PDB file of C-alpha atoms in Angstrom:
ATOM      1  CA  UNK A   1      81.089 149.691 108.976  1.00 57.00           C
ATOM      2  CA  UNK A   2      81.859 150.391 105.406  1.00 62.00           C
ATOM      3  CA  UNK A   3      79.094 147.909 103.193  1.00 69.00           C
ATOM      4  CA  UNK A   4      81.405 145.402 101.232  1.00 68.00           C
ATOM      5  CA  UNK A   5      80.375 144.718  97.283  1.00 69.00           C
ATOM      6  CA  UNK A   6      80.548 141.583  96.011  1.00 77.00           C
ATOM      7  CA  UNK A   7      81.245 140.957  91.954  1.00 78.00           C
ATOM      8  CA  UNK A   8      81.209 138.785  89.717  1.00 76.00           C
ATOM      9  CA  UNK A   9      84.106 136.771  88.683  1.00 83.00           C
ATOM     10  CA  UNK A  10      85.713 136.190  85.488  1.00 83.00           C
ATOM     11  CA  UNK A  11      84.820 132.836  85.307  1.00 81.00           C
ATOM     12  CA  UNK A  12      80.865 134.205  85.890  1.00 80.00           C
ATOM     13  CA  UNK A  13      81.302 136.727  83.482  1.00 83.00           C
ATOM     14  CA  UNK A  14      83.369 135.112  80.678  1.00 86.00           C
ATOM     15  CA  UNK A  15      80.871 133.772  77.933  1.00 85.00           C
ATOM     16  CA  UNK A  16      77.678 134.514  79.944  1.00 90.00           C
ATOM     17  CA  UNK A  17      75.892 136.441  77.180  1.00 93.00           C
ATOM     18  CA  UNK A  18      76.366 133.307  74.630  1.00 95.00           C
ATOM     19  CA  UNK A  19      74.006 130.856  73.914  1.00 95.00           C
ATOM     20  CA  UNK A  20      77.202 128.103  73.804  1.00 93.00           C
ATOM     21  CA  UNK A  21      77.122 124.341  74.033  1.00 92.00           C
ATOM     22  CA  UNK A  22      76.914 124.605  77.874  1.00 92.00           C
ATOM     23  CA  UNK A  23      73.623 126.955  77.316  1.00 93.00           C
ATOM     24  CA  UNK A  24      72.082 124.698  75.416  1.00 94.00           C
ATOM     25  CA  UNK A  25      72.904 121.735  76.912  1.00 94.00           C
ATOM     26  CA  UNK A  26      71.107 122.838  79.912  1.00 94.00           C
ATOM     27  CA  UNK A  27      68.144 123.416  78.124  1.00 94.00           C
ATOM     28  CA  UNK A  28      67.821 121.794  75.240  1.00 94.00           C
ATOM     29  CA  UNK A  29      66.089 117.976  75.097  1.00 93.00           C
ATOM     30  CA  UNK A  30      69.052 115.277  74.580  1.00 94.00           C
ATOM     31  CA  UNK A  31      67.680 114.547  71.411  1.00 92.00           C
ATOM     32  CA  UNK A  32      67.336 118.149  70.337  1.00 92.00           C
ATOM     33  CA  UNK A  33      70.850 118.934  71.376  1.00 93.00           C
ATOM     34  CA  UNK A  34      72.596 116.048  69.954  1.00 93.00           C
ATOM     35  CA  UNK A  35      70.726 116.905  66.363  1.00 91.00           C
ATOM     36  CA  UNK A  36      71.732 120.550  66.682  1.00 91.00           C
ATOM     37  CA  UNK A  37      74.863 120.231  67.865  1.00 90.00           C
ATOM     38  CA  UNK A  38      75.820 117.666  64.525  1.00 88.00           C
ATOM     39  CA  UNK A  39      74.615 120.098  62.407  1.00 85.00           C
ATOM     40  CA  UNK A  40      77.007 122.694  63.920  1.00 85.00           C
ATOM     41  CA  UNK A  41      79.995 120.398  63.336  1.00 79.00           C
ATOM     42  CA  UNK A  42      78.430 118.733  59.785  1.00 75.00           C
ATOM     43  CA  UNK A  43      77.734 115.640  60.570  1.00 78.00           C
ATOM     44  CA  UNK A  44      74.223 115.795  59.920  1.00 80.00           C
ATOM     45  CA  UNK A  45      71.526 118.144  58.350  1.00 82.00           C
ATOM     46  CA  UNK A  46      69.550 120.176  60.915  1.00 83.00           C
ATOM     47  CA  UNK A  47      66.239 118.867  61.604  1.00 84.00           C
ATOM     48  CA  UNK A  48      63.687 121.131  60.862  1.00 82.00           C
ATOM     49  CA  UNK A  49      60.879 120.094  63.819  1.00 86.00           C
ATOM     50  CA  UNK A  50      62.958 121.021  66.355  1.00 90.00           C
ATOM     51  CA  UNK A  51      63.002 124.768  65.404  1.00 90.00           C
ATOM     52  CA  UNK A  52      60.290 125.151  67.632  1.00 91.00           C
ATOM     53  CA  UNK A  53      62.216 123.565  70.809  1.00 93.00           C
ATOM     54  CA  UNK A  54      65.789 125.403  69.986  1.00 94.00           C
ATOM     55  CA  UNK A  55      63.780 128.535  69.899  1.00 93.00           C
ATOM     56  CA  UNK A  56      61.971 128.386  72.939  1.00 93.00           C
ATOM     57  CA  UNK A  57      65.150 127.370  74.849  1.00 94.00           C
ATOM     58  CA  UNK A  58      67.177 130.463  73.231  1.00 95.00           C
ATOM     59  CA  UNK A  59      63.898 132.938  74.032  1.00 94.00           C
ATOM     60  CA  UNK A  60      63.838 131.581  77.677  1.00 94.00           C
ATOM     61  CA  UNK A  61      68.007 132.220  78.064  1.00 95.00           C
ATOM     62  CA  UNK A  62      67.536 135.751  76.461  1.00 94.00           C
ATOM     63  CA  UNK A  63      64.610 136.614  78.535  1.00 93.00           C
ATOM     64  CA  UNK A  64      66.242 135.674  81.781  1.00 92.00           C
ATOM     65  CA  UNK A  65      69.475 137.799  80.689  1.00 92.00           C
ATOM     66  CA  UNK A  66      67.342 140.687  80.391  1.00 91.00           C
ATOM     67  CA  UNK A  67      66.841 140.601  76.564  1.00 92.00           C
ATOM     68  CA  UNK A  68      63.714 141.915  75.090  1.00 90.00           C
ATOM     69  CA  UNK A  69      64.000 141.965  71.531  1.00 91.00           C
ATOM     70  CA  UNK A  70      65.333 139.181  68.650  1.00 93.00           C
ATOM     71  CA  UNK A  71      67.053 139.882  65.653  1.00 92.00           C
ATOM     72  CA  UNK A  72      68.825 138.495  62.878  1.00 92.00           C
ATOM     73  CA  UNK A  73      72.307 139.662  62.715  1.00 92.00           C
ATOM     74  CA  UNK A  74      74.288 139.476  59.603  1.00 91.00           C
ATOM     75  CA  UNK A  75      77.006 141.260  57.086  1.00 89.00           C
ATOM     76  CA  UNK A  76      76.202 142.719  54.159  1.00 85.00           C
ATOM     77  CA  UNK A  77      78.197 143.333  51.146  1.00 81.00           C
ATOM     78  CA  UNK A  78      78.532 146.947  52.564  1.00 78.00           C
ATOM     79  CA  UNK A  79      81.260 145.341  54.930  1.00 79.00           C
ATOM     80  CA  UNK A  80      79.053 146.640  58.079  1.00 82.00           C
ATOM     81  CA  UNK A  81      76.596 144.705  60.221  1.00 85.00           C
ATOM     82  CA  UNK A  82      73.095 144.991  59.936  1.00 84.00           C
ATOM     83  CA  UNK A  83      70.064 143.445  61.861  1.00 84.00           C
ATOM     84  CA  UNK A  84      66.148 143.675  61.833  1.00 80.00           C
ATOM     85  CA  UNK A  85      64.908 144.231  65.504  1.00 84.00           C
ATOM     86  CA  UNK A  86      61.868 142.119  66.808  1.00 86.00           C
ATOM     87  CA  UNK A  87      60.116 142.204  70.027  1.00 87.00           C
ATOM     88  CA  UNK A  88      59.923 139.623  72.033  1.00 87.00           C
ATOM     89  CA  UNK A  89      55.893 140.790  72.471  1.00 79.00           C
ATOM     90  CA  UNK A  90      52.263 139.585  71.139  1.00 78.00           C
ATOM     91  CA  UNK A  91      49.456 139.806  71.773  1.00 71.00           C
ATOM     92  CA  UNK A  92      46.421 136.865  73.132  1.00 72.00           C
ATOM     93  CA  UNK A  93      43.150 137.316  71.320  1.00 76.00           C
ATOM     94  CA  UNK A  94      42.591 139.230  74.470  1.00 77.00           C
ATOM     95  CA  UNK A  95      45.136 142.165  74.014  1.00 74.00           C
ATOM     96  CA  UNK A  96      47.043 140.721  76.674  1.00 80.00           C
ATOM     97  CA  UNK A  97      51.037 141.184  75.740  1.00 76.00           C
ATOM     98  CA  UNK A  98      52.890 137.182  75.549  1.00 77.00           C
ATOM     99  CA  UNK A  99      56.191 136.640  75.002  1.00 79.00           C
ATOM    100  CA  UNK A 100      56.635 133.861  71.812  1.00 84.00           C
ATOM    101  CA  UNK A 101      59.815 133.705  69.893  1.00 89.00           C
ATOM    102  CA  UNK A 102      58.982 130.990  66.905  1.00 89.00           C
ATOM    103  CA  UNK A 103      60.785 128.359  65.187  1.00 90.00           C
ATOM    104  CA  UNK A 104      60.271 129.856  61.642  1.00 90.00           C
ATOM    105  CA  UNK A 105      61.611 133.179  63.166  1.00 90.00           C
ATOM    106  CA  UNK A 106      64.384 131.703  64.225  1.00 91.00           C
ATOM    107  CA  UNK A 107      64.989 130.223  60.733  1.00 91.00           C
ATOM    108  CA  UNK A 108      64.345 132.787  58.302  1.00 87.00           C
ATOM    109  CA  UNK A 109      63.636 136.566  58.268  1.00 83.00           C
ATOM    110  CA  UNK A 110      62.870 138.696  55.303  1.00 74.00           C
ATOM    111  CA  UNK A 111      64.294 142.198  55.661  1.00 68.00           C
ATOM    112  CA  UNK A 112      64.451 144.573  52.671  1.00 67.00           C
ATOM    113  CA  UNK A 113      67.328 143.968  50.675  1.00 67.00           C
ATOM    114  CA  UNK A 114      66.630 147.323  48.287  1.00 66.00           C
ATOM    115  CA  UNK A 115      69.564 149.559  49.682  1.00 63.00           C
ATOM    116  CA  UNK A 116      72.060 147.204  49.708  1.00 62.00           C
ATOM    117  CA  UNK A 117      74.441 146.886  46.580  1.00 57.00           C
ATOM    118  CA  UNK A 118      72.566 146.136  43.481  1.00 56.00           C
ATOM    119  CA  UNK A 119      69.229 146.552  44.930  1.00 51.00           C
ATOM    120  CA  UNK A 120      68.366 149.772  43.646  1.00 56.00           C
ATOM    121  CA  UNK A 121      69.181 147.882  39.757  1.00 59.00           C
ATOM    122  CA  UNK A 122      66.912 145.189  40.218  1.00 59.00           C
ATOM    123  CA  UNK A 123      62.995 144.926  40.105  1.00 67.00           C
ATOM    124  CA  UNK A 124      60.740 145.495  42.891  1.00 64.00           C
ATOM    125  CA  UNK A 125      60.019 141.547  43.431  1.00 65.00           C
ATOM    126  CA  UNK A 126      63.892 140.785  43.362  1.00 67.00           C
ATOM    127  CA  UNK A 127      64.937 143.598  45.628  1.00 69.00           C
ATOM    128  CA  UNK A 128      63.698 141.834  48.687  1.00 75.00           C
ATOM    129  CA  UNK A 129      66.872 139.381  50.847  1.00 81.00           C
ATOM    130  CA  UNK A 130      66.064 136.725  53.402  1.00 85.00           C
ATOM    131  CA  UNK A 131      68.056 136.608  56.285  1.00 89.00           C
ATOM    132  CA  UNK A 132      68.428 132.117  57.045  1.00 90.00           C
ATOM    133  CA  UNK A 133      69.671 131.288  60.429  1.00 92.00           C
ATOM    134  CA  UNK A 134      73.519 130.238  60.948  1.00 92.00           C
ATOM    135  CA  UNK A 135      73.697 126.930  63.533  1.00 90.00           C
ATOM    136  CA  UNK A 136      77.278 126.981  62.796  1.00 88.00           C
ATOM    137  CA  UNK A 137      78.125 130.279  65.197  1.00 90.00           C
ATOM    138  CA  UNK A 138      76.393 130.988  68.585  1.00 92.00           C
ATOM    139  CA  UNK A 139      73.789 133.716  69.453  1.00 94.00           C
ATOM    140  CA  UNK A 140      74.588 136.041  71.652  1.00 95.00           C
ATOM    141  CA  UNK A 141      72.760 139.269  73.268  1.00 95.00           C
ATOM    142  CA  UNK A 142      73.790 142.492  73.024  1.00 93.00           C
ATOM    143  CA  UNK A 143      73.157 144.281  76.548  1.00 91.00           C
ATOM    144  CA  UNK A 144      71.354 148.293  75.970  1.00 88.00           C
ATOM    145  CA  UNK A 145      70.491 150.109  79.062  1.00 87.00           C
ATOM    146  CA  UNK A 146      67.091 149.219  77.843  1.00 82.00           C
ATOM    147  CA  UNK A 147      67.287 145.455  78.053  1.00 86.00           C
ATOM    148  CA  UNK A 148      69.217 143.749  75.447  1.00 92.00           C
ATOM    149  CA  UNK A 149      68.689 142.012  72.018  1.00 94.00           C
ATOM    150  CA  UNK A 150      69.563 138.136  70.954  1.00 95.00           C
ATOM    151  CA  UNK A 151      71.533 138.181  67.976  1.00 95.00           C
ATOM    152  CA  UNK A 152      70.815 135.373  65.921  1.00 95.00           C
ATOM    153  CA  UNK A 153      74.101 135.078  63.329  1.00 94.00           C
ATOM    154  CA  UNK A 154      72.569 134.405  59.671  1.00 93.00           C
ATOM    155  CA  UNK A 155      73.494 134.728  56.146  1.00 92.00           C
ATOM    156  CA  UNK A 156      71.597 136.813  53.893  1.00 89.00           C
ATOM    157  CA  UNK A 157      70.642 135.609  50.431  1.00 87.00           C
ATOM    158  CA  UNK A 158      68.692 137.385  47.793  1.00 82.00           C
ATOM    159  CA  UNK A 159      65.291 135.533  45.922  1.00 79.00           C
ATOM    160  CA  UNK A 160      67.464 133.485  44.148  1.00 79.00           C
ATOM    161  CA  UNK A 161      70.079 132.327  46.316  1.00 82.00           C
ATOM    162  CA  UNK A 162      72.547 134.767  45.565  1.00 84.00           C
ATOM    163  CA  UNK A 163      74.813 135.950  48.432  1.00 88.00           C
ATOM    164  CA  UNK A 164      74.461 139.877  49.610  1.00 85.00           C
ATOM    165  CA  UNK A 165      76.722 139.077  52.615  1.00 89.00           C
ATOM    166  CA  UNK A 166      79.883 138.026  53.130  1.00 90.00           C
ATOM    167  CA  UNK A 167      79.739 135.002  55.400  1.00 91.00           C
ATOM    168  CA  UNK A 168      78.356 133.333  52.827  1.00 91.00           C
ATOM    169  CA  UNK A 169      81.066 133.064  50.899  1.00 89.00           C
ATOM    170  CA  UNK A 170      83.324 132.318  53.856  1.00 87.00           C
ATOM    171  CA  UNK A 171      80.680 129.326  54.703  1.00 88.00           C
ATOM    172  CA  UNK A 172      80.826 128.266  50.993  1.00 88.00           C
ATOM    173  CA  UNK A 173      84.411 128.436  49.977  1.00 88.00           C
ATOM    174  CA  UNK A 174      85.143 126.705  54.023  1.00 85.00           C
ATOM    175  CA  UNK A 175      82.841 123.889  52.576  1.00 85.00           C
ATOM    176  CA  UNK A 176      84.961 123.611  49.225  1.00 89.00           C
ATOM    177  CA  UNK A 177      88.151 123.152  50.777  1.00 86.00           C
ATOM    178  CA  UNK A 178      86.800 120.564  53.290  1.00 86.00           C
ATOM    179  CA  UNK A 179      85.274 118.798  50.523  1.00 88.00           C
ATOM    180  CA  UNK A 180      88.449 118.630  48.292  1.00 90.00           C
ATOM    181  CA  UNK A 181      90.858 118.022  51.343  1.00 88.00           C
ATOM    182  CA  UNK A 182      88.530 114.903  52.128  1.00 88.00           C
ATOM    183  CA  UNK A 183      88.878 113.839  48.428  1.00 90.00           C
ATOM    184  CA  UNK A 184      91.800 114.350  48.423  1.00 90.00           C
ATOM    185  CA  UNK A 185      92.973 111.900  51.539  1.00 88.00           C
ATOM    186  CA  UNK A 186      90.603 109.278  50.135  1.00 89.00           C
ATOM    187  CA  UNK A 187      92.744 109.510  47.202  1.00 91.00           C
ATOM    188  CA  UNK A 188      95.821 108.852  49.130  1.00 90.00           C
ATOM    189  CA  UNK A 189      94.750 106.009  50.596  1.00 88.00           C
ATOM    190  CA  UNK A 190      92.898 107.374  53.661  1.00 86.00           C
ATOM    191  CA  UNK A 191      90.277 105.866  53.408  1.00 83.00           C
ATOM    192  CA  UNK A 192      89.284 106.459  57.363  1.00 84.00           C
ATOM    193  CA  UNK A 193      88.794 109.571  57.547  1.00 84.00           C
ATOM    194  CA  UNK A 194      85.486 111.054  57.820  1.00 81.00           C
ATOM    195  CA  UNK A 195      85.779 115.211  57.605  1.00 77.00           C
ATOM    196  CA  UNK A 196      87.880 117.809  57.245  1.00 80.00           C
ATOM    197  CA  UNK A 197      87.696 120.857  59.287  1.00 77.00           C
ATOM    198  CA  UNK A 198      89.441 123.863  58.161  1.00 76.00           C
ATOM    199  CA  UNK A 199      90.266 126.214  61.297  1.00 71.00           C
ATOM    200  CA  UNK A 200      93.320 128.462  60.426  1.00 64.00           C
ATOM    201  CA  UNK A 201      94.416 129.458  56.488  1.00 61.00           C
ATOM    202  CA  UNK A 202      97.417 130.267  55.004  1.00 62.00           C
ATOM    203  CA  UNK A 203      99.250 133.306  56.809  1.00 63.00           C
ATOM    204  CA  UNK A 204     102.458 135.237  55.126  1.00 57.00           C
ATOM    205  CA  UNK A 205     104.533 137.272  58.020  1.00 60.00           C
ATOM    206  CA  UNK A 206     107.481 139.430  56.179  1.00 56.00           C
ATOM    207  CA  UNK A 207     110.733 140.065  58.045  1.00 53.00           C
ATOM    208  CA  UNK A 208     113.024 143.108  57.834  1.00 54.00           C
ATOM    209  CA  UNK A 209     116.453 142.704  56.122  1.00 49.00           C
ATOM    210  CA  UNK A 210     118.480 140.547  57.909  1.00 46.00           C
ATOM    211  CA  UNK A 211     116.097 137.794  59.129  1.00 43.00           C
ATOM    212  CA  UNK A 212     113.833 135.473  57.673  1.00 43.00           C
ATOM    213  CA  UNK A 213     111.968 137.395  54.415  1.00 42.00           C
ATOM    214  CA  UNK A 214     108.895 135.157  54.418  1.00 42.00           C
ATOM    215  CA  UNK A 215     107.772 132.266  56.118  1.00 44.00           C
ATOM    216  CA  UNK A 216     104.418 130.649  55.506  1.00 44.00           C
ATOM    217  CA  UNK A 217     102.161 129.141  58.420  1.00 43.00           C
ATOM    218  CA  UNK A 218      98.987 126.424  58.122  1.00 41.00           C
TER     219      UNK A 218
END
């Protein structure tokens, strides 16, 4: 009799490599999901002592998909994707190999920031980036017939704040718009609103002749 395979279903498969709101509301603390979860949707600033928790919880999910290293995945003003690769792996004062994924690693990395644009014009102590955690998108893993590696999606800043990637300007000019749209309601007499959220811009589709030449979507 011919051996039958079972597989998995779309519904299994679908969003099983993200760390999404269902992840970490199975296990993430109440407290610690309700805190990171209003930071993701601006309600609140991201409390800082739970770094610890949130990374534990994303190390444990990784781990069980078969991940084995951490990094911090970002985009670069070279419009390509770049990450620094971490192992999972220490070691105990004994030698012994532990796996330990930290809350400041989760936070912030420091890669080299020298060959990306401008880095080769600028002095040795200004050449180095940090790489600052992104609550706002999800991690995901990236599956290698190795294992697999948690992608952690961060902006990258240089020593003095200034952006070397380009999400950073997406986050900052998203956070303009929302800010002047909310003004802007107040101003109007809605005085009840609480936030903004901008989800889709301004799109321009062109026609050929004989229909509709332009018509402009929000």
């Amino acid at each position: 009799m011919a051996e039958i395979k079972e597989y998995p279903t779309m519904r299994e498969i679908y969003g099983s490599l993200v760390f999404d709101r269902k992840a970490m509301k199975e296990r993430l603390p109440r407290d610690a999901y309700d805190n990171l979860i209003g930071a993701m949707e601006g309600r609140q600033k991201l409390d800082s002592s739970i770094a610890d928790t949130v990374a534990l919880a994303m190390k444990d999910w990784a781990v069980s998909k078969g991940a084995s290293h951490w990094a911090h995945w970002f985009h670069p003003l070279t419009e390509l994707t770049a990450e620094k690769h971490t192992g999972f792996v220490t070691a105990d004062e004994n030698g012994f190999p532990l796996e330990t994924f930290r809350g400041e690693d989760l936070i912030q990395s420091e890669p080299d920031a020298s060959s990306f644009p401008s880095g080769g014009t600028r002095s040795t102590f200004e050449a180095r980036g940090y790489s600052a955690w992104d609550p706002t998108s999800p991690a995901f893993i990236i599956k290698s017939p190795k294992g697999g590696t948690l992608c952690i999606p961060s902006v990258f800043l240089a020593y003095d704040g200034s952006p070397l990637d380009l999400k950073t300007y997406l986050l900052r000019s998203m956070q303009a718009l929302e800010s002047r749209s909310l003004k802007m309601l107040k101003l109007f007499g809605n005085r009840g609103v609480r936030y903004v959220r901008a989800t889709v811009g301004g799109e321009q589709e062109f026609f050929p002749a004989g229909q509709a030449t332009c018509t402009e979507k929000t």
